[in-house]
Coordinates of C-alpha atoms in Angstrom, one line a residue:
X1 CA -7.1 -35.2 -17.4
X2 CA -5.5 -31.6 -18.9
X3 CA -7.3 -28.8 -18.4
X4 CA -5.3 -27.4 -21.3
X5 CA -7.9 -25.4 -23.8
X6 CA -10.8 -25.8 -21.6
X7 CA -13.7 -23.3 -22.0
X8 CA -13.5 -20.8 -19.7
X9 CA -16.8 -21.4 -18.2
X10 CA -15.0 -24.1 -16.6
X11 CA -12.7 -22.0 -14.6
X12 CA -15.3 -19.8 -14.0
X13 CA -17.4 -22.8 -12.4
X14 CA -14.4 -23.9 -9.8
X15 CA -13.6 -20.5 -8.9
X16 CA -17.2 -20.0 -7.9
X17 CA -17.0 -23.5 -6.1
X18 CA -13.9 -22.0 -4.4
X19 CA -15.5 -18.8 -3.2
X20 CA -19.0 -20.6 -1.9
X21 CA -17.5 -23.6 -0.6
X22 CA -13.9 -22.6 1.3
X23 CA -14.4 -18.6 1.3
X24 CA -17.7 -18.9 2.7
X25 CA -19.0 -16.6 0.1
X26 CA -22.7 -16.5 -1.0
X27 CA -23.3 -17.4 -4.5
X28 CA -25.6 -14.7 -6.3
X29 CA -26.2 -16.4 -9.7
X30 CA -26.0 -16.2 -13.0
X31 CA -26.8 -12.3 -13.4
X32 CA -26.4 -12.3 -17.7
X33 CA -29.9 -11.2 -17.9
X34 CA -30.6 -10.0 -14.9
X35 CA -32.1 -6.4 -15.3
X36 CA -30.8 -3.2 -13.6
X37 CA -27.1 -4.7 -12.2
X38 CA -25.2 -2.1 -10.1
X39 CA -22.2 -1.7 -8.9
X40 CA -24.4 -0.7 -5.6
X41 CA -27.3 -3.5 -5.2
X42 CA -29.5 -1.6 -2.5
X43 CA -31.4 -4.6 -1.0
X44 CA -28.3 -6.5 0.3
X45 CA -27.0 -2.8 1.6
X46 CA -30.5 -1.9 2.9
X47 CA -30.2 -5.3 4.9
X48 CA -26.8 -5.1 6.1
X49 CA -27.6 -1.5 7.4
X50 CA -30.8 -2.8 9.4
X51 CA -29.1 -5.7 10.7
X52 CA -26.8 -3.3 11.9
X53 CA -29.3 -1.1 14.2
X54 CA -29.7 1.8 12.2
X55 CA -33.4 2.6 11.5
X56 CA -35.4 2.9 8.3
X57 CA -35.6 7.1 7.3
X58 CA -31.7 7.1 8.2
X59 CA -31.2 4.0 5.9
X60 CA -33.3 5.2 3.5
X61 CA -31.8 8.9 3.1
X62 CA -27.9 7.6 3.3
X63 CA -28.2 4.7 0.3
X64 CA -29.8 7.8 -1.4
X65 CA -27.3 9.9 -0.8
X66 CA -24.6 7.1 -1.5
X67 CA -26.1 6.0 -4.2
X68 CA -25.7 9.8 -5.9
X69 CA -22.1 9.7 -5.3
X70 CA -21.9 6.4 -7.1
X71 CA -23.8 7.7 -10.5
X72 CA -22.3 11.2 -10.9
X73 CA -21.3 11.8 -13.7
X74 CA -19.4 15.0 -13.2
X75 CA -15.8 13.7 -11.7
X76 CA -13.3 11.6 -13.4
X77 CA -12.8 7.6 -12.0
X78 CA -10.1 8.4 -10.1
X79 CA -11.9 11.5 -8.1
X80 CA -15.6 9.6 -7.9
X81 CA -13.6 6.4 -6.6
X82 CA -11.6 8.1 -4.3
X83 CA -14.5 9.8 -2.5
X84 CA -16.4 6.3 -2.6
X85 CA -13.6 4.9 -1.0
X86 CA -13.4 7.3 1.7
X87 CA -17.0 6.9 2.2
X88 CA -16.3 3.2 2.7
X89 CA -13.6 3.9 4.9
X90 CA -14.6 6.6 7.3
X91 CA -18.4 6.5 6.5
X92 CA -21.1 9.1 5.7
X93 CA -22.2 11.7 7.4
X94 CA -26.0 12.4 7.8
X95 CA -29.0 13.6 9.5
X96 CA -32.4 12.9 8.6
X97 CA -33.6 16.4 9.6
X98 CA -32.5 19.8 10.0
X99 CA -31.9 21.0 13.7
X100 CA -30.9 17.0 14.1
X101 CA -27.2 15.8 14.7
X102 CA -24.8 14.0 12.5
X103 CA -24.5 10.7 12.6
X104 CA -21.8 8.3 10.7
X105 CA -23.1 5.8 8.7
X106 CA -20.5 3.1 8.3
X107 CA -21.4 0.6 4.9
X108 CA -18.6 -2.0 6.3
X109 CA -18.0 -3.4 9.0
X110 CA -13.5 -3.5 9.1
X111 CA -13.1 -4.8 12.3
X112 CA -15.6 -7.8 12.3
X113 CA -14.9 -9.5 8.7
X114 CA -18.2 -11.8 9.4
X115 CA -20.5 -9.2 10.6
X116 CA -21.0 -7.9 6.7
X117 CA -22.5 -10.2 3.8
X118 CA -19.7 -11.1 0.9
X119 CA -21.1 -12.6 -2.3
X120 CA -20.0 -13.6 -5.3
X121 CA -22.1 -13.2 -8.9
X122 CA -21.4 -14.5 -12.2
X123 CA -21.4 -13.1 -15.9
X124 CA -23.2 -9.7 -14.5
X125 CA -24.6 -8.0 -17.6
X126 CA -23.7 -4.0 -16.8
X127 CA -25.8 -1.5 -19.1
X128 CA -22.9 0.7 -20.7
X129 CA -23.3 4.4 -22.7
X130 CA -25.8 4.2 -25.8
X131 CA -26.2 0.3 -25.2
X132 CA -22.4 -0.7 -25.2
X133 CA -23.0 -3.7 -22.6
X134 CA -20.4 -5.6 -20.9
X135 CA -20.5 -8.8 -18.6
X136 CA -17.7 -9.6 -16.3
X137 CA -16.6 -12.8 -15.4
X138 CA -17.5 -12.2 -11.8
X139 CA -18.4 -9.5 -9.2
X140 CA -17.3 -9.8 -5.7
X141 CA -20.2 -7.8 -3.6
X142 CA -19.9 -6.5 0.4
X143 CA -23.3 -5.8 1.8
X144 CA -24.3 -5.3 -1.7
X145 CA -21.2 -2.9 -2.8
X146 CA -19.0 -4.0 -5.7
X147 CA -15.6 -4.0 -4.8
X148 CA -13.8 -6.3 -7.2
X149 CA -13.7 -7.7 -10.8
X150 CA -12.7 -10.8 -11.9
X151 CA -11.9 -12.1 -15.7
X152 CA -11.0 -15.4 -16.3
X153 CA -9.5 -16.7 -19.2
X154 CA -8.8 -20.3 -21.0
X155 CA -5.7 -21.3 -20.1
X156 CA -4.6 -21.2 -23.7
X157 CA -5.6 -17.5 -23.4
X158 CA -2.8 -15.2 -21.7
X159 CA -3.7 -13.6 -18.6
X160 CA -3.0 -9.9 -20.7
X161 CA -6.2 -10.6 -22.4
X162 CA -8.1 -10.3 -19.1
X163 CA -6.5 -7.1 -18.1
X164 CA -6.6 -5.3 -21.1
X165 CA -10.5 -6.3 -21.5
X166 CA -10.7 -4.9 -17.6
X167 CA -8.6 -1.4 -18.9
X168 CA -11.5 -1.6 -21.9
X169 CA -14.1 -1.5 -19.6
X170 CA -12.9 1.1 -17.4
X171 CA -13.4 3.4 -20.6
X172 CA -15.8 6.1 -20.7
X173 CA -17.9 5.3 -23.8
X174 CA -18.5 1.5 -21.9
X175 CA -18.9 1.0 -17.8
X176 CA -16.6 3.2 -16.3
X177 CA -19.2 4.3 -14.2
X178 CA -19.3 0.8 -12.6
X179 CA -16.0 0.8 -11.3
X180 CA -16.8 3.9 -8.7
X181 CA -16.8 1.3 -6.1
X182 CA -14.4 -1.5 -7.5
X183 CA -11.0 -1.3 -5.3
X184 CA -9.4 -4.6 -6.7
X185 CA -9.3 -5.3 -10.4
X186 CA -8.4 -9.4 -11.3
X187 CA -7.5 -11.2 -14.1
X188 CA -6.2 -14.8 -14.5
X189 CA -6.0 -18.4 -15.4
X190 CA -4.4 -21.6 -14.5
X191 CA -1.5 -21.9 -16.2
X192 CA -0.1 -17.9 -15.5
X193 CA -2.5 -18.0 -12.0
X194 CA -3.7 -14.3 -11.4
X195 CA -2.6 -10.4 -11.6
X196 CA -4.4 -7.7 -9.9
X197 CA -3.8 -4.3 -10.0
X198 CA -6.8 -1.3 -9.2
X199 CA -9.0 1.0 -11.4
X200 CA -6.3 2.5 -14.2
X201 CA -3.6 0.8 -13.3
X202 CA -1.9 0.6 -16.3
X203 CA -1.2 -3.5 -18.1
X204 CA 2.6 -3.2 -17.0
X205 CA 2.1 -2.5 -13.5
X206 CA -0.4 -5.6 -12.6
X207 CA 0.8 -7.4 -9.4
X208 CA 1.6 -11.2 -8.9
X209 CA 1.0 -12.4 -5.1
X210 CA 2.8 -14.6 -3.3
X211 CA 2.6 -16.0 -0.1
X212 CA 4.8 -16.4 3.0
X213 CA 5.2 -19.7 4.5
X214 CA 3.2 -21.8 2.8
X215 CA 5.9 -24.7 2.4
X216 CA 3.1 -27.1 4.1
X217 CA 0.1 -25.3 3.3
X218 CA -2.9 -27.5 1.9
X219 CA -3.0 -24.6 -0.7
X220 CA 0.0 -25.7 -2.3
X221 CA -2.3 -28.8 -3.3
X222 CA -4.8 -26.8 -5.6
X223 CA -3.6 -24.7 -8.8
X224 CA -1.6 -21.6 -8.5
X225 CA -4.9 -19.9 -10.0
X226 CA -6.9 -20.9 -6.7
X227 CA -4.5 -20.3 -4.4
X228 CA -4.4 -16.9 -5.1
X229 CA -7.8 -16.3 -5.0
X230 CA -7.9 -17.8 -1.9
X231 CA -5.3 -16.0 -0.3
X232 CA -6.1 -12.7 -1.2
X233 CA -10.3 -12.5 -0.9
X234 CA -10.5 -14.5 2.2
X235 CA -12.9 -12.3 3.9
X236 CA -10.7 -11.1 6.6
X237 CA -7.7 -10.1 4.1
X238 CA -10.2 -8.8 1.4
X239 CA -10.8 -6.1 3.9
X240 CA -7.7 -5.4 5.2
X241 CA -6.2 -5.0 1.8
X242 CA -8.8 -2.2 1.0
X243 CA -8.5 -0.7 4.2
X244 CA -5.2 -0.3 5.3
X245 CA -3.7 -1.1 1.8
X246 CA -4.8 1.3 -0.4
X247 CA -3.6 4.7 -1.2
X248 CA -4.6 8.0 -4.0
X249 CA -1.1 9.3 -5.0
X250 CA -1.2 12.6 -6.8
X251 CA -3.8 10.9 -9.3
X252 CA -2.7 7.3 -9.4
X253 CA -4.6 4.4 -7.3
X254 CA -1.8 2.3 -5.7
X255 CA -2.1 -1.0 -3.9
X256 CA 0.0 -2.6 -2.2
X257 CA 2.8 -5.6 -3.6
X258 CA 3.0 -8.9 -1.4
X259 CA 6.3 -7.6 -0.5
X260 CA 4.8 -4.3 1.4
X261 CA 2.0 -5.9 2.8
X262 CA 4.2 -8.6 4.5
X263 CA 6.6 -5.6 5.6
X264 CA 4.3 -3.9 7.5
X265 CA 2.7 -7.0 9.2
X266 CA 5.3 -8.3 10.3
X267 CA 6.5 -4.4 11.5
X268 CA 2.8 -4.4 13.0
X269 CA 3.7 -7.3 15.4
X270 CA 7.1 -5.8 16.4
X271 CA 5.5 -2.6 17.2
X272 CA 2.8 -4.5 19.4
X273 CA 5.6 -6.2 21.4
X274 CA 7.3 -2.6 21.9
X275 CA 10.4 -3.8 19.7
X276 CA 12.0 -1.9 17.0
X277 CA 14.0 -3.6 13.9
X278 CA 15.1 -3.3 10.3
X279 CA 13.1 -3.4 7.6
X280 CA 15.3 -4.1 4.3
X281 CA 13.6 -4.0 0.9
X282 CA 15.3 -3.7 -1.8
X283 CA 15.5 -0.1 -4.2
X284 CA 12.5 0.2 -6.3
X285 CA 10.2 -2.2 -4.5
X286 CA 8.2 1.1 -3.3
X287 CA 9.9 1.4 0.5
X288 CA 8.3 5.0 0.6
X289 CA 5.4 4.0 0.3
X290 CA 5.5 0.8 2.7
X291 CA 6.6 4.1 5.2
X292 CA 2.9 6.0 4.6
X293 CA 0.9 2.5 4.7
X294 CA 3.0 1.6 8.8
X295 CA 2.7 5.4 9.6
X296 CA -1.3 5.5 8.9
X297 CA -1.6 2.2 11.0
X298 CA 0.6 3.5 13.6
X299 CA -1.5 7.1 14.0
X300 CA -4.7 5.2 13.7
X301 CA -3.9 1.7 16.1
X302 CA -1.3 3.7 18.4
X303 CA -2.2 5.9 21.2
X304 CA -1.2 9.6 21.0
X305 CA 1.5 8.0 18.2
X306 CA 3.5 10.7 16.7
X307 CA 6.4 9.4 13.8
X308 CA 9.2 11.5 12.9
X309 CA 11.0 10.2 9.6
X310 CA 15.1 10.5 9.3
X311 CA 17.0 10.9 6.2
X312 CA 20.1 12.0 5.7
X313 CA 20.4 13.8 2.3
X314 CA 18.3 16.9 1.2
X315 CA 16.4 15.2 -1.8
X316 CA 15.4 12.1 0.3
X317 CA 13.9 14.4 3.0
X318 CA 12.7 16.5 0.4
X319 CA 11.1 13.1 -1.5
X320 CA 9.7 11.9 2.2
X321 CA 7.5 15.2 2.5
X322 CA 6.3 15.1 -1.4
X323 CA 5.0 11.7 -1.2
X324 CA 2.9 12.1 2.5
X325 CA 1.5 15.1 0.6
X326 CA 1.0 13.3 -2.5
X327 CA -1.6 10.5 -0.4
X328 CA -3.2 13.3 1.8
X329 CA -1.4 12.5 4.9
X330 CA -0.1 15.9 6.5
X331 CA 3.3 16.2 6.9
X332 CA 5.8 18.8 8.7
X333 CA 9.1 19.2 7.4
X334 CA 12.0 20.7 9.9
X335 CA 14.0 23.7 8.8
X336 CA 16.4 23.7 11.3
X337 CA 17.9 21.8 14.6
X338 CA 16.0 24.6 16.9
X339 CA 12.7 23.8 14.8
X340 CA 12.9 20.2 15.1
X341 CA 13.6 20.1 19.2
X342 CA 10.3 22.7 19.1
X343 CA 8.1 20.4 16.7
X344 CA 8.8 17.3 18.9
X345 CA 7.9 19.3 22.2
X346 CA 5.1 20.4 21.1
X347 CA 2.0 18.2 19.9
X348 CA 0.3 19.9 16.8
X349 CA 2.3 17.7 14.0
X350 CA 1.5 14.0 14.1
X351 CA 3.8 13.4 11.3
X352 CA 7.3 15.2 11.2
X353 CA 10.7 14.9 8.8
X354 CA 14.0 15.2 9.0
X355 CA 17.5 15.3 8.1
X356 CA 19.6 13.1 10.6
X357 CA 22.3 15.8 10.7
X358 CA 20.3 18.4 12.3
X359 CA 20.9 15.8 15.5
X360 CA 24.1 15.9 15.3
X361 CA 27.5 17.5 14.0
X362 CA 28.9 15.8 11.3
X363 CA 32.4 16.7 12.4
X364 CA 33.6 13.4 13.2
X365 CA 36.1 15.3 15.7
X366 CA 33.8 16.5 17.9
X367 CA 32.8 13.8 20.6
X368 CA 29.1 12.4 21.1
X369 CA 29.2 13.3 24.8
X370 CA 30.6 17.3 24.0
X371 CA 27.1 16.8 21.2
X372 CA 24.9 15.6 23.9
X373 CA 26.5 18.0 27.0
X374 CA 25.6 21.0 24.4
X375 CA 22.6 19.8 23.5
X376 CA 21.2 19.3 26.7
X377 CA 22.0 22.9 26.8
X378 CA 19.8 24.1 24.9
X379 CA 16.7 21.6 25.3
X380 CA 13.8 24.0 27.0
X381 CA 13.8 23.3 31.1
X382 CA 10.6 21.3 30.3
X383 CA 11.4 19.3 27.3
X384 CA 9.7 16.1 26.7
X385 CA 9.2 14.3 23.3
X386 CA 5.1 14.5 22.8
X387 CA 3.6 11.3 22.4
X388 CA 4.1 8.4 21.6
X389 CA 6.8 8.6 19.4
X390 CA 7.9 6.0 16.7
X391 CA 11.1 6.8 14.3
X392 CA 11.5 5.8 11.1
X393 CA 15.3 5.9 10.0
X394 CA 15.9 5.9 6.0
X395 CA 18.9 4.1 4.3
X396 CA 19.8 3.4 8.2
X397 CA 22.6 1.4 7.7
X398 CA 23.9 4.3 6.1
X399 CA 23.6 7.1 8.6
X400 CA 23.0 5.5 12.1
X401 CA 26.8 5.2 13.3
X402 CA 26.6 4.4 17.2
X403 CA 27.1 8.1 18.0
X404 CA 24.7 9.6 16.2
X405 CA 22.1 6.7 17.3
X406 CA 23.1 7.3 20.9
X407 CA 22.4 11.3 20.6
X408 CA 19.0 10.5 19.1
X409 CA 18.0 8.0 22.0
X410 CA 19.4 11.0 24.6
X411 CA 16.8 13.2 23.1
X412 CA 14.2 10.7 22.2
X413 CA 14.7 7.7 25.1
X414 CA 11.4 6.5 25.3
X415 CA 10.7 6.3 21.1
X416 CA 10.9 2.6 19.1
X417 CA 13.3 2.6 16.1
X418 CA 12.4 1.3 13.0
X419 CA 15.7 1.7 10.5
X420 CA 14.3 1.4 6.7
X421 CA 17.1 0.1 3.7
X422 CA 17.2 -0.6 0.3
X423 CA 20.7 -0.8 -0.3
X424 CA 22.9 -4.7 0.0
X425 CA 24.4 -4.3 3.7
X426 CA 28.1 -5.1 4.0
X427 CA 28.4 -7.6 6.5
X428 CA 30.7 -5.3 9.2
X429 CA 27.1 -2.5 8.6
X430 CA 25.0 -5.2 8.9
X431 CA 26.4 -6.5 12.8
X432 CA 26.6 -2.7 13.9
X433 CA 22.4 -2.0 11.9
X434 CA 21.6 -4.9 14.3
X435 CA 23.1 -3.8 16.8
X436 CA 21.7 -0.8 16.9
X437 CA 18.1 -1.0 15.2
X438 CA 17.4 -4.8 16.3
X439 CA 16.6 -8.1 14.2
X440 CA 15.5 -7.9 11.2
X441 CA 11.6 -7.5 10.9
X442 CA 11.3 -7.9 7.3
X443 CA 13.5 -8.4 4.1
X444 CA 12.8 -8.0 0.2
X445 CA 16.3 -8.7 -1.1
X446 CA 17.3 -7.5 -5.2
X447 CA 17.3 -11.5 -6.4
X448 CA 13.5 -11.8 -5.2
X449 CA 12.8 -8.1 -6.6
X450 CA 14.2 -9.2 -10.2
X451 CA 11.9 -12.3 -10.1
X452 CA 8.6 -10.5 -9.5
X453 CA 9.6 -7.8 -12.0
X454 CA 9.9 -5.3 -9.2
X455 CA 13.5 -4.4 -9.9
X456 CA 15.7 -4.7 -13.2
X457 CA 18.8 -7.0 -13.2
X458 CA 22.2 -5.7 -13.6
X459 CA 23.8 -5.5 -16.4
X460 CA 25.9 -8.9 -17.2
X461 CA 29.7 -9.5 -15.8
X462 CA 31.0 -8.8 -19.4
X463 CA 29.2 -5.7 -20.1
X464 CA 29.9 -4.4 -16.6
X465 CA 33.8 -5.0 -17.2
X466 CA 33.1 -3.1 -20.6
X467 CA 32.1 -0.4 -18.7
X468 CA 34.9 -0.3 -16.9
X469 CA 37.4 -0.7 -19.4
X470 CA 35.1 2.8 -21.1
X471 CA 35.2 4.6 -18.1
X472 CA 39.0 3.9 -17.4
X473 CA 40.0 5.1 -20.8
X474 CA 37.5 8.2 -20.4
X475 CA 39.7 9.1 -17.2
X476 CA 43.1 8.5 -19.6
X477 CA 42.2 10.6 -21.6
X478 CA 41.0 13.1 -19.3
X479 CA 44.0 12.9 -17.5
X480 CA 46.1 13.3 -21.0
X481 CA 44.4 16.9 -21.7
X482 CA 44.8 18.4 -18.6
X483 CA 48.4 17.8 -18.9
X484 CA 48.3 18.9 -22.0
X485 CA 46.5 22.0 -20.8
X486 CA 49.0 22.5 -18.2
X487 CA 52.1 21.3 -19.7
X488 CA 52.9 18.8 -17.7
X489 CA 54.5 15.7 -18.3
X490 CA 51.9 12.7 -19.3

């Protein structure tokens, strides 16, 4: 039988069945008129929090103090949900008394998916400014802590329905103030399946997932809608998408596309084997920021892990330290050859850039071995690279010739390559990228880019020969009044 035009509470009832039944989810009810619904319900925190040894005056005093920064009214939704994430992520900081100690009071539990209690409720009736309510679809809740929204719509309804009504609600004069805590923001039905995007992220920038390998996966038996929803709130991927998936950029919320998230997993399991490799994803599919999301796992999974980033044009390097800044993430940016070889033996920068030629001269007639004998030169008697050093090579199919990869590995032997392109690899590059950098860890290629919407197609093979024909008689002509100019013969 169609589900064409069926009422949404349909959908609404399957996708709750899905949740409770395969996600292991708990089912909260039916919370329409339910009184005093937050965004932070303090008995299923207050639980968790027990449950997790802490005692009662320290539970009490941190959902108090929590629960503050989740009503204030004084910061904008991007500010207030920032700090709540960071809250989430690195816990709070408390002491019951004065005189007493800090101690970190940690609301999730990252590492052990099942340790924490996830829960689903349904049409959850929020009290908005001077009586302007609003009910979600559903509320997905960790120990109590709303972190996602989802609408659902008929599937005669379009999908843009659901996200604009989740952009209504984020404004001001409704619930915004519900959405301190929300970190994933859903809308969907089953014939478009589902977006999702994050607080303010604006209709045209909502994000289609898709899954790798799932050629025999029993998923590919339900509807697109579920699969989804399956895929990306699984308990254990729920969490790691907020956690290690999620960055503030200079006033814009970003998460992560399928295409990064993939990226770096798959980088994640080189890295573990010790084995570097090219990552090649395609321009505009947001390869800088696929570099910050590998470098914070790296610092934060990698002993004593330093990365030093390689570009080899002024406005890349430039672009390299302007986004690290942009997400918080402290960056140091060479000035010099001499200031480089002094940043990498010394251990205060855990994060360093750098233009490749500052390695090496970029007069092709002076040899690698006369580079490296000079170099060596001028190292310090006791140079040694400081930790454990991972280097991230931009457009590397571009700059990483064998010589200049050779006098990087003479100065940095023990680091792991990772080389970074967005750009189509001719196939004599591609043998001597391999070569150098490895096999391929991931690729995002321009075909797959243009069918998610990441990337804009070229134009078509007429209009491109138009262009041609344009510039061409641009140059005639160019050509014409210069002789002219000169008085030379056209």
């Amino acid at each position: 039988m169609s589900d064409i035009g069926q009422p949404e509470m349909v959908t609404q009832v399957k996708v709750v069945k899905l949740f409770v039944d395969t996600l292991g989810y708990n089912y909260l009810g039916d919370w329409r008129d339910r009184e005093n619904n937050s965004n932070v319900e303090e008995k299923y925190l207050k639980e968790y929090l027990a449950k997790q040894g802490y005692d009662s005056e320290l539970i009490e005093k941190a959902i108090n103090e929590f629960a503050k920064k989740v009503t204030g009214q004084a910061k904008s939704l991007y500010d207030k949900n920032k700090e709540i994430y960071n809250l989430l992520r690195y816990g709070l900081k408390i002491k019951t008394s004065v005189g007493e100690i800090y101690q970190t009071i940690y609301f999730i539990d990252w590492k052990n998916p099942e340790n924490n209690h996830f829960a689903i409720a349904s049409e959850v009736t929020i009290k908005g400014i001077d009586g302007a309510d609003k009910r979600p679809d559903l509320i997905l809740y960790v120990n109590g802590i709303a972190l996602a929204i989802i609408e659902l719509k008929r599937s005669t309804v379009s999908v843009v329905e659901g996200i604009r009504q989740n952009l209504d609600n984020q404004n001001k004069k409704f619930i915004q103030h519900f959405f301190s805590t929300i970190q994933f923001v859903l809308a969907g039905n089953e014939t478009e399946s589902l977006r999702y995007g994050t607080i303010e992220t604006k209709e045209k920038y909502f994000l289609t997932w898709k899954e790798e390998n799932t050629e025999n996966d029993e998923n590919k038996q339900s509807n697109q809608l579920e699969s989804q929803l399956r895929q990306l709130c699984d308990k254990k991927r729920f969490l790691e998408l907020i956690h290690d998936f999620i960055v503030f950029d200079s006033g814009t919320k970003k998460i992560c596309r399928h295409n990064q998230y993939f990226g770096v997993k798959h980088a994640q399991n080189f890295i573990k084997e010790k084995k570097g490799g090219i990552i090649w994803h395609t321009q505009g599919s947001g390869k800088s920021i696929t570099m910050v999301w590998l470098a914070k796992w790296i610092r934060e999974n990698q002993n004593i892990s330093r990365i030093l980033i390689i570009t080899d044009r002024t406005e890349l390097d430039e672009q390299i330290e302007r986004i690290f800044n942009g997400v918080d993430e402290e960056i140091y940016r060479t000035q010099s050859g001499h200031d480089l070889i002094t940043q990498l033996n010394d251990s205060r920068h855990s994060i360093i850039c750098s233009l490749i030629h500052k390695f090496g001269s970029k007069d092709e007639d002076v040899s690698i071995d006369e580079f490296i004998e000079d170099m060596n030169k001028s190292l310090p008697n006791d140079f040694i690279p400081k930790g454990n050093l991972f280097v991230f090579v931009d457009e590397c199919h571009r700059t990483q010739s064998g010589k200049l990869h050779q006098a990087m590995k003479s100065i940095l032997p023990e680091a792991l390559f990772i080389g970074f392109t967005g750009t189509p690899i001719l196939a004599k590059d591609k043998v001597k990228s391999t070569q150098i950098f490895g096999s391929y860890i991931h690729t995002y290629k321009f075909d797959e880019a243009i069918k998610d919407g990441a990337s804009k197609p070229v134009n078509n093979l007429s209009t491109t020969i138009n262009n041609f024909i344009l510039l061409g008689s641009l140059i005639n002509l160019f050509c014409i009044s210069i002789s002219k100019l000169l008085r030379l013969p056209v």
